[in-house]
């Protein structure tokens, strides 16, 4: 039972009349004033968090990239915004498409927003991997917006209407400058909507440097996860660069940050970490590239 305290205040005649009217309904002046004060204290309710009803189990979204889910405790945490980044030609768009196809196969609605390619080009890109994009679109599981001139508000309307489980934005550098990304009110509204709907999104971004460079932008800081794609020469005899990917960041997940090799096939990205190249070899090669870029010896790195 709540302890009652005497209230000392000065009220106008009109306020007294209002108080007496509500007193008949609620039973005491103290109760009326307490409810009024609590209603004024709106921040109390906005800040209140019901910790007892929060799901303690982190739900995972499978990526569709063979082997990658094993490094992510089962996949991307549901509702995360994951940055897929790297230099040109390293497979970022293919990675993103494969991620959406995995969702379609699981009966999930998916949307691809491209800010650089026409929808026809994207469909052709999908088709070359044997994915029946036309059927996925006709069945309502996939929507593709090519060379999108959509505003953030229009994209929000599309997402709010379709309620997709997965979304790809390719590439964010065309949509907004990294320096403006975190403070952009339009993006913050879009970001809130994705979080509210628990939509798991891939944000494709561009890097002008390789994986050996320790440089990060605002996309990397805001993203819940960062996957870096690159090419690395693994030995001095075979000079053919090998594609690698590294999970540089993934909140709520234990990850191995060591770059892992993969390869491109007619079915997309396949056999992640299949070539049994020791991780130290890849790491040494990355350090060598970094030393060459800085004009240092490997011992100085």
Coordinates of C-alpha atoms in Angstrom, one line a residue:
X1 CA 0.0 0.0 0.0
X2 CA 1.4 3.4 -1.0
X3 CA 2.2 5.8 1.8
X4 CA 0.1 9.0 1.6
X5 CA 1.8 12.4 2.2
X6 CA 0.0 15.7 2.8
X7 CA 0.1 18.0 -0.2
X8 CA 0.8 21.7 0.3
X9 CA 0.0 23.8 -2.8
X10 CA -1.9 26.9 -3.9
X11 CA -4.4 26.4 -6.6
X12 CA -6.7 28.8 -8.5
X13 CA -10.4 28.6 -8.1
X14 CA -10.8 27.0 -11.5
X15 CA -8.2 24.4 -10.7
X16 CA -9.9 23.5 -7.5
X17 CA -13.1 22.9 -9.4
X18 CA -11.3 20.5 -11.8
X19 CA -9.7 18.8 -8.8
X20 CA -13.0 18.3 -7.0
X21 CA -14.6 17.0 -10.2
X22 CA -12.0 14.3 -10.6
X23 CA -11.9 13.6 -6.9
X24 CA -15.4 12.3 -7.1
X25 CA -14.2 9.7 -9.7
X26 CA -10.9 8.8 -8.2
X27 CA -11.6 9.2 -4.5
X28 CA -8.9 11.5 -3.1
X29 CA -7.0 14.7 -4.1
X30 CA -3.7 12.8 -3.6
X31 CA -4.7 10.2 -6.2
X32 CA -5.8 12.9 -8.7
X33 CA -2.6 14.9 -8.4
X34 CA -0.4 11.8 -8.5
X35 CA -1.9 10.6 -11.8
X36 CA -1.6 14.1 -13.3
X37 CA 2.1 14.3 -12.3
X38 CA 2.8 10.9 -13.7
X39 CA 1.2 11.8 -17.0
X40 CA 3.4 14.9 -17.1
X41 CA 6.4 12.8 -16.6
X42 CA 6.2 11.2 -20.1
X43 CA 10.0 10.5 -20.2
X44 CA 9.5 8.0 -17.4
X45 CA 7.3 5.8 -19.7
X46 CA 9.5 6.3 -22.8
X47 CA 12.6 5.2 -20.9
X48 CA 11.0 2.2 -19.1
X49 CA 12.2 -1.1 -20.5
X50 CA 10.4 -4.4 -19.8
X51 CA 13.5 -6.6 -19.4
X52 CA 11.4 -9.6 -18.3
X53 CA 9.7 -9.9 -21.7
X54 CA 12.9 -9.5 -23.9
X55 CA 13.7 -12.6 -25.8
X56 CA 17.1 -13.8 -24.5
X57 CA 17.7 -16.0 -27.5
X58 CA 19.3 -14.3 -30.5
X59 CA 17.6 -15.4 -33.7
X60 CA 19.9 -15.9 -36.7
X61 CA 19.3 -15.4 -40.4
X62 CA 21.2 -17.8 -42.6
X63 CA 23.4 -16.0 -45.2
X64 CA 23.4 -18.5 -48.1
X65 CA 27.2 -18.4 -48.2
X66 CA 28.5 -21.9 -47.7
X67 CA 30.6 -22.1 -44.5
X68 CA 30.0 -18.5 -43.4
X69 CA 27.2 -19.3 -41.0
X70 CA 29.6 -21.6 -39.1
X71 CA 31.7 -18.6 -38.3
X72 CA 28.6 -16.5 -37.2
X73 CA 27.0 -18.9 -34.7
X74 CA 24.4 -19.7 -37.4
X75 CA 24.1 -16.5 -39.4
X76 CA 23.5 -12.8 -39.1
X77 CA 21.5 -11.8 -36.0
X78 CA 17.9 -11.0 -37.1
X79 CA 17.3 -7.3 -37.5
X80 CA 20.9 -6.4 -37.9
X81 CA 22.3 -4.0 -40.6
X82 CA 25.4 -5.6 -41.9
X83 CA 28.0 -3.7 -44.0
X84 CA 29.4 -5.7 -46.9
X85 CA 32.4 -3.8 -48.2
X86 CA 35.6 -4.0 -50.2
X87 CA 37.4 -2.7 -53.4
X88 CA 35.7 -3.0 -56.8
X89 CA 35.1 -6.4 -58.3
X90 CA 35.4 -8.4 -55.1
X91 CA 31.9 -9.9 -55.2
X92 CA 29.9 -7.6 -53.0
X93 CA 26.8 -7.6 -55.3
X94 CA 27.0 -11.4 -55.8
X95 CA 27.3 -11.9 -52.0
X96 CA 24.2 -9.7 -51.6
X97 CA 22.1 -11.4 -54.2
X98 CA 23.0 -14.8 -52.8
X99 CA 21.9 -13.6 -49.4
X100 CA 18.5 -12.6 -50.9
X101 CA 18.1 -15.8 -52.8
X102 CA 18.6 -17.7 -49.5
X103 CA 15.7 -15.7 -48.1
X104 CA 13.5 -16.4 -51.0
X105 CA 14.2 -20.1 -50.7
X106 CA 13.1 -19.9 -47.1
X107 CA 9.8 -18.2 -48.1
X108 CA 10.9 -14.7 -47.0
X109 CA 10.1 -11.5 -48.8
X110 CA 13.2 -9.7 -50.1
X111 CA 13.9 -6.3 -51.7
X112 CA 17.0 -5.3 -53.7
X113 CA 17.6 -1.5 -54.0
X114 CA 20.4 -0.8 -56.5
X115 CA 21.6 2.8 -57.1
X116 CA 24.0 2.0 -59.9
X117 CA 22.6 -0.8 -62.1
X118 CA 19.4 -1.2 -64.2
X119 CA 16.9 -3.8 -63.1
X120 CA 17.5 -5.7 -66.3
X121 CA 21.2 -5.9 -65.6
X122 CA 20.5 -7.2 -62.1
X123 CA 18.1 -9.8 -63.4
X124 CA 20.7 -11.0 -65.9
X125 CA 23.3 -11.1 -63.1
X126 CA 21.0 -13.2 -61.0
X127 CA 20.1 -15.5 -63.9
X128 CA 23.7 -16.4 -64.7
X129 CA 23.9 -18.2 -61.4
X130 CA 20.9 -20.3 -62.3
X131 CA 18.4 -18.4 -60.0
X132 CA 14.9 -18.2 -61.4
X133 CA 14.4 -14.5 -60.6
X134 CA 11.3 -14.1 -62.8
X135 CA 9.5 -16.8 -60.8
X136 CA 10.6 -15.3 -57.5
X137 CA 9.3 -11.8 -58.6
X138 CA 6.0 -13.3 -59.9
X139 CA 5.5 -15.2 -56.7
X140 CA 5.9 -12.0 -54.7
X141 CA 9.0 -13.0 -52.8
X142 CA 11.5 -10.7 -54.6
X143 CA 11.3 -7.0 -55.6
X144 CA 14.2 -5.4 -57.6
X145 CA 14.5 -1.6 -57.9
X146 CA 17.3 -0.8 -60.4
X147 CA 19.2 2.6 -60.7
X148 CA 16.9 3.7 -57.9
X149 CA 16.2 7.4 -57.7
X150 CA 13.9 6.8 -54.8
X151 CA 14.1 9.1 -51.8
X152 CA 14.5 7.6 -48.3
X153 CA 10.9 8.4 -47.7
X154 CA 9.8 6.5 -50.8
X155 CA 12.0 3.5 -49.8
X156 CA 10.4 3.6 -46.3
X157 CA 6.9 3.4 -47.9
X158 CA 8.0 0.4 -50.1
X159 CA 9.5 -1.4 -47.0
X160 CA 6.5 -0.5 -44.9
X161 CA 4.2 -1.9 -47.6
X162 CA 6.0 -5.1 -48.5
X163 CA 7.2 -5.9 -45.0
X164 CA 10.4 -7.7 -46.2
X165 CA 12.5 -9.9 -44.0
X166 CA 15.7 -9.1 -46.0
X167 CA 16.8 -5.9 -47.8
X168 CA 19.9 -4.9 -49.7
X169 CA 21.1 -1.4 -50.5
X170 CA 23.8 -1.3 -53.2
X171 CA 25.7 0.9 -52.8
X172 CA 25.3 3.2 -49.9
X173 CA 28.1 5.5 -51.2
X174 CA 25.7 6.6 -54.0
X175 CA 22.9 7.2 -51.5
X176 CA 24.8 9.3 -49.0
X177 CA 28.4 10.3 -48.2
X178 CA 30.0 8.4 -45.3
X179 CA 30.5 11.6 -43.4
X180 CA 26.8 12.5 -43.6
X181 CA 25.5 8.9 -43.0
X182 CA 25.2 8.9 -39.2
X183 CA 23.7 12.4 -38.9
X184 CA 21.3 12.1 -41.9
X185 CA 17.7 12.4 -40.6
X186 CA 16.4 10.6 -43.7
X187 CA 18.6 7.6 -43.1
X188 CA 17.9 7.6 -39.4
X189 CA 14.2 7.3 -40.2
X190 CA 14.9 4.4 -42.6
X191 CA 17.2 2.8 -40.1
X192 CA 14.5 3.0 -37.3
X193 CA 12.0 1.4 -39.6
X194 CA 14.3 -1.5 -40.4
X195 CA 14.9 -2.0 -36.7
X196 CA 11.2 -1.8 -35.8
X197 CA 10.4 -4.4 -38.5
X198 CA 13.4 -6.6 -37.5
X199 CA 14.4 -6.5 -41.2
X200 CA 17.9 -7.9 -41.7
X201 CA 19.7 -5.6 -44.1
X202 CA 22.9 -5.6 -46.1
X203 CA 24.5 -2.2 -46.8
X204 CA 26.9 -2.5 -49.6
X205 CA 29.7 0.1 -49.4
X206 CA 32.9 0.8 -51.3
X207 CA 36.5 0.9 -50.2
X208 CA 39.4 2.3 -52.3
X209 CA 41.9 0.2 -50.3
X210 CA 42.4 -3.5 -49.5
X211 CA 41.9 -5.5 -46.3
X212 CA 45.4 -4.7 -45.1
X213 CA 44.5 -1.1 -44.4
X214 CA 43.2 -0.3 -41.0
X215 CA 40.8 2.5 -42.0
X216 CA 37.1 2.7 -41.2
X217 CA 34.3 5.0 -42.2
X218 CA 31.0 5.9 -40.6
X219 CA 29.2 3.1 -42.4
X220 CA 31.5 0.6 -40.5
X221 CA 30.8 2.3 -37.2
X222 CA 27.0 2.3 -37.5
X223 CA 26.7 -1.1 -39.0
X224 CA 26.0 -4.0 -36.6
X225 CA 28.4 -6.1 -38.6
X226 CA 31.1 -5.6 -41.2
X227 CA 32.2 -8.3 -43.8
X228 CA 35.2 -7.3 -45.9
X229 CA 35.8 -8.9 -49.4
X230 CA 39.1 -8.7 -51.1
X231 CA 41.7 -10.5 -53.3
X232 CA 45.0 -11.6 -51.9
X233 CA 48.0 -13.3 -53.6
X234 CA 48.6 -16.3 -51.3
X235 CA 52.1 -17.3 -52.5
X236 CA 55.0 -16.0 -54.7
X237 CA 54.8 -18.9 -57.2
X238 CA 51.1 -18.7 -58.2
X239 CA 50.5 -14.9 -58.7
X240 CA 46.7 -15.4 -59.2
X241 CA 44.9 -13.4 -56.5
X242 CA 42.6 -15.4 -54.3
X243 CA 39.2 -14.0 -53.1
X244 CA 38.9 -13.8 -49.4
X245 CA 36.4 -12.5 -46.9
X246 CA 36.8 -11.4 -43.3
X247 CA 34.2 -10.8 -40.7
X248 CA 35.7 -7.7 -39.1
X249 CA 32.7 -7.0 -36.8
X250 CA 29.5 -8.7 -35.7
X251 CA 27.7 -7.6 -32.6
X252 CA 26.4 -10.3 -30.3
X253 CA 28.5 -12.9 -32.0
X254 CA 31.9 -14.6 -31.4
X255 CA 33.8 -14.4 -34.7
X256 CA 37.1 -15.4 -36.1
X257 CA 38.5 -12.2 -37.8
X258 CA 41.0 -14.1 -39.9
X259 CA 40.4 -13.7 -43.7
X260 CA 39.1 -16.9 -45.2
X261 CA 39.4 -17.9 -48.9
X262 CA 36.3 -18.6 -51.1
X263 CA 35.7 -19.0 -54.8
X264 CA 33.3 -18.0 -57.5
X265 CA 31.4 -20.7 -59.3
X266 CA 28.4 -20.9 -61.8
X267 CA 26.2 -21.1 -58.7
X268 CA 27.6 -18.0 -56.9
X269 CA 30.1 -17.9 -54.0
X270 CA 31.0 -21.4 -52.9
X271 CA 33.1 -23.5 -50.7
X272 CA 34.0 -20.9 -48.1
X273 CA 37.3 -21.9 -46.5
X274 CA 37.6 -24.9 -48.7
X275 CA 41.2 -24.8 -49.8
X276 CA 42.8 -25.5 -46.4
X277 CA 45.2 -22.6 -46.6
X278 CA 46.6 -21.9 -43.1
X279 CA 45.3 -18.7 -41.7
X280 CA 48.8 -17.6 -40.8
X281 CA 49.7 -17.7 -44.5
X282 CA 46.9 -15.3 -45.4
X283 CA 47.6 -13.1 -42.4
X284 CA 51.3 -12.9 -43.4
X285 CA 50.4 -12.0 -46.9
X286 CA 48.1 -9.2 -45.6
X287 CA 50.9 -7.9 -43.5
X288 CA 53.3 -8.0 -46.4
X289 CA 50.8 -6.0 -48.5
X290 CA 50.5 -3.5 -45.8
X291 CA 54.2 -3.2 -45.4
X292 CA 54.6 -2.7 -49.2
X293 CA 52.0 0.0 -49.1
X294 CA 53.7 1.9 -46.3
X295 CA 57.2 1.4 -47.7
X296 CA 58.3 -0.6 -44.6
X297 CA 59.9 -4.0 -44.0
X298 CA 57.7 -6.7 -42.7
X299 CA 59.5 -6.6 -39.3
X300 CA 58.5 -3.0 -38.9
X301 CA 54.8 -3.5 -39.3

